[in-house]
Amino acid sequence: MAKLTPEELIEAFKELSLIELSDFVKLFEETFEVEAAAPVAAAAAPAAGGAGGEAAAEEKDEFDVILESGGEKKVPVIKEVRGLTSLGLKEAKELVDGAPKAVLEGVNKETAEKAKEALEAAGATVSLK
């Protein structure tokens, strides 16, 4: 069998369905006794515990926008959630009904504050973490 370049492998993967690709990842993990998610978790752990709690809190550059409550009138809040995310109507309604839940995760401070203002203007209770 001829050796494939990384570019040729990527082109082959583009032709697979999501189910086929998922099966490939499972087979790859079993064959090589690895986990595809391991590098992400390993990279996140040192960043979280690296400089100490207070220093990390001062330098935080990623925020989560948490919808605490949908408020009295949920329709404007659902519309705002749809505008901030790529969720459909059903998913946005479920998010608002299931509050408290994260609307946006890992966004910069400016984006988080704009989202909070927009949601609060629609009648929601929002917090940033």
Short mmCIF file of C-alpha atoms in Angstrom, two decimals:
data_model
loop_
_atom_site.label_atom_id
_atom_site.label_comp_id
_atom_site.label_asym_id
_atom_site.label_seq_id
_atom_site.Cartn_x
_atom_site.Cartn_y
_atom_site.Cartn_z
CA MET A 1 0.00 0.00 0.00
CA ALA A 2 1.32 3.43 -0.92
CA LYS A 3 2.01 5.87 1.90
CA LEU A 4 -0.53 8.72 2.01
CA THR A 5 0.43 12.31 2.73
CA PRO A 6 -1.47 14.21 5.45
CA GLU A 7 -3.20 16.22 2.71
CA GLU A 8 -4.37 13.03 1.00
CA LEU A 9 -5.68 11.70 4.33
CA ILE A 10 -7.63 14.91 4.92
CA GLU A 11 -9.18 14.65 1.46
CA ALA A 12 -10.17 11.03 2.19
CA PHE A 13 -11.73 12.07 5.52
CA LYS A 14 -13.78 14.77 3.77
CA GLU A 15 -15.54 12.03 1.82
CA LEU A 16 -16.63 10.15 4.96
CA SER A 17 -19.96 10.64 6.69
CA LEU A 18 -19.94 11.69 10.35
CA ILE A 19 -20.83 8.15 11.43
CA GLU A 20 -18.00 6.68 9.36
CA LEU A 21 -15.59 9.26 10.76
CA SER A 22 -16.73 8.51 14.32
CA ASP A 23 -16.20 4.78 13.72
CA PHE A 24 -12.73 5.55 12.35
CA VAL A 25 -11.80 7.56 15.45
CA LYS A 26 -12.94 4.70 17.72
CA LEU A 27 -10.94 2.18 15.70
CA PHE A 28 -7.90 4.49 15.71
CA GLU A 29 -8.13 4.88 19.51
CA GLU A 30 -8.42 1.10 20.00
CA THR A 31 -5.63 0.27 17.58
CA PHE A 32 -3.12 2.75 19.00
CA GLU A 33 -4.42 2.69 22.59
CA VAL A 34 -4.91 6.47 22.72
CA GLU A 35 -7.77 8.88 23.33
CA ALA A 36 -8.44 11.67 20.86
CA ALA A 37 -9.61 14.01 23.65
CA ALA A 38 -6.57 13.50 25.89
CA PRO A 39 -4.35 16.31 24.48
CA VAL A 40 -7.10 18.89 24.96
CA ALA A 41 -7.67 17.91 28.59
CA ALA A 42 -3.93 17.78 29.28
CA ALA A 43 -3.42 21.24 27.80
CA ALA A 44 -6.31 22.76 29.76
CA ALA A 45 -5.22 21.39 33.16
CA PRO A 46 -1.94 23.34 33.49
CA ALA A 47 -3.62 26.54 32.32
CA ALA A 48 -6.30 26.25 34.99
CA GLY A 49 -3.96 25.57 37.90
CA GLY A 50 -0.88 27.36 36.68
CA ALA A 51 -0.44 30.80 38.25
CA GLY A 52 -2.62 30.52 41.34
CA GLY A 53 -6.29 31.35 41.84
CA GLU A 54 -6.13 35.12 42.42
CA ALA A 55 -3.66 35.89 39.64
CA ALA A 56 -5.63 33.78 37.18
CA ALA A 57 -8.88 35.56 38.10
CA GLU A 58 -7.33 38.98 37.44
CA GLU A 59 -6.03 37.94 34.01
CA LYS A 60 -9.14 36.05 32.90
CA ASP A 61 -9.77 36.63 29.22
CA GLU A 62 -12.48 34.04 28.56
CA PHE A 63 -15.97 34.29 30.00
CA ASP A 64 -19.12 32.21 30.06
CA VAL A 65 -22.47 33.98 29.73
CA ILE A 66 -24.88 32.14 32.04
CA LEU A 67 -28.63 32.63 31.69
CA GLU A 68 -29.89 32.47 35.28
CA SER A 69 -33.56 33.10 34.48
CA GLY A 70 -35.64 33.75 31.38
CA GLY A 71 -37.72 36.38 33.17
CA GLU A 72 -41.47 37.00 32.92
CA LYS A 73 -41.63 37.31 29.13
CA LYS A 74 -39.54 34.54 27.61
CA VAL A 75 -40.22 35.25 23.91
CA PRO A 76 -37.86 38.28 23.68
CA VAL A 77 -35.20 36.31 25.60
CA ILE A 78 -35.57 33.33 23.23
CA LYS A 79 -35.19 35.69 20.26
CA GLU A 80 -32.04 37.19 21.80
CA VAL A 81 -30.57 33.73 22.51
CA ARG A 82 -31.17 32.79 18.87
CA GLY A 83 -29.43 36.00 17.77
CA LEU A 84 -26.39 35.31 19.97
CA THR A 85 -26.06 31.64 19.04
CA SER A 86 -26.70 29.39 16.09
CA LEU A 87 -29.52 27.60 17.92
CA GLY A 88 -32.86 26.94 16.32
CA LEU A 89 -36.15 27.99 17.89
CA LYS A 90 -36.71 24.70 19.74
CA GLU A 91 -33.15 24.58 21.12
CA ALA A 92 -33.24 28.23 22.20
CA LYS A 93 -36.59 27.70 23.96
CA GLU A 94 -35.20 24.62 25.75
CA LEU A 95 -32.15 26.60 26.85
CA VAL A 96 -34.29 29.43 28.25
CA ASP A 97 -36.74 26.99 29.92
CA GLY A 98 -33.83 25.01 31.40
CA ALA A 99 -32.08 28.02 32.96
CA PRO A 100 -29.60 28.34 34.56
CA LYS A 101 -27.55 27.35 31.50
CA ALA A 102 -24.61 28.72 29.55
CA VAL A 103 -25.58 30.71 26.47
CA LEU A 104 -22.01 31.45 25.34
CA GLU A 105 -18.82 29.81 26.58
CA GLY A 106 -15.21 30.91 26.29
CA VAL A 107 -15.87 34.32 24.75
CA ASN A 108 -13.85 37.50 25.31
CA LYS A 109 -14.92 40.10 27.88
CA GLU A 110 -16.36 42.54 25.33
CA THR A 111 -18.54 39.89 23.68
CA ALA A 112 -19.69 38.57 27.06
CA GLU A 113 -20.68 42.04 28.28
CA LYS A 114 -22.58 42.83 25.06
CA ALA A 115 -24.45 39.51 25.31
CA LYS A 116 -25.27 40.17 28.97
CA GLU A 117 -26.63 43.64 28.18
CA ALA A 118 -28.74 42.33 25.29
CA LEU A 119 -30.22 39.48 27.34
CA GLU A 120 -30.93 41.74 30.31
CA ALA A 121 -32.63 44.26 27.99
CA ALA A 122 -34.89 41.40 26.84
CA GLY A 123 -35.83 40.68 30.47
CA ALA A 124 -33.45 37.87 31.44
CA THR A 125 -31.26 37.52 34.50
CA VAL A 126 -27.66 36.89 33.42
CA SER A 127 -24.29 36.33 35.09
CA LEU A 128 -20.73 36.16 33.77
CA LYS A 129 -18.28 33.52 34.96
#
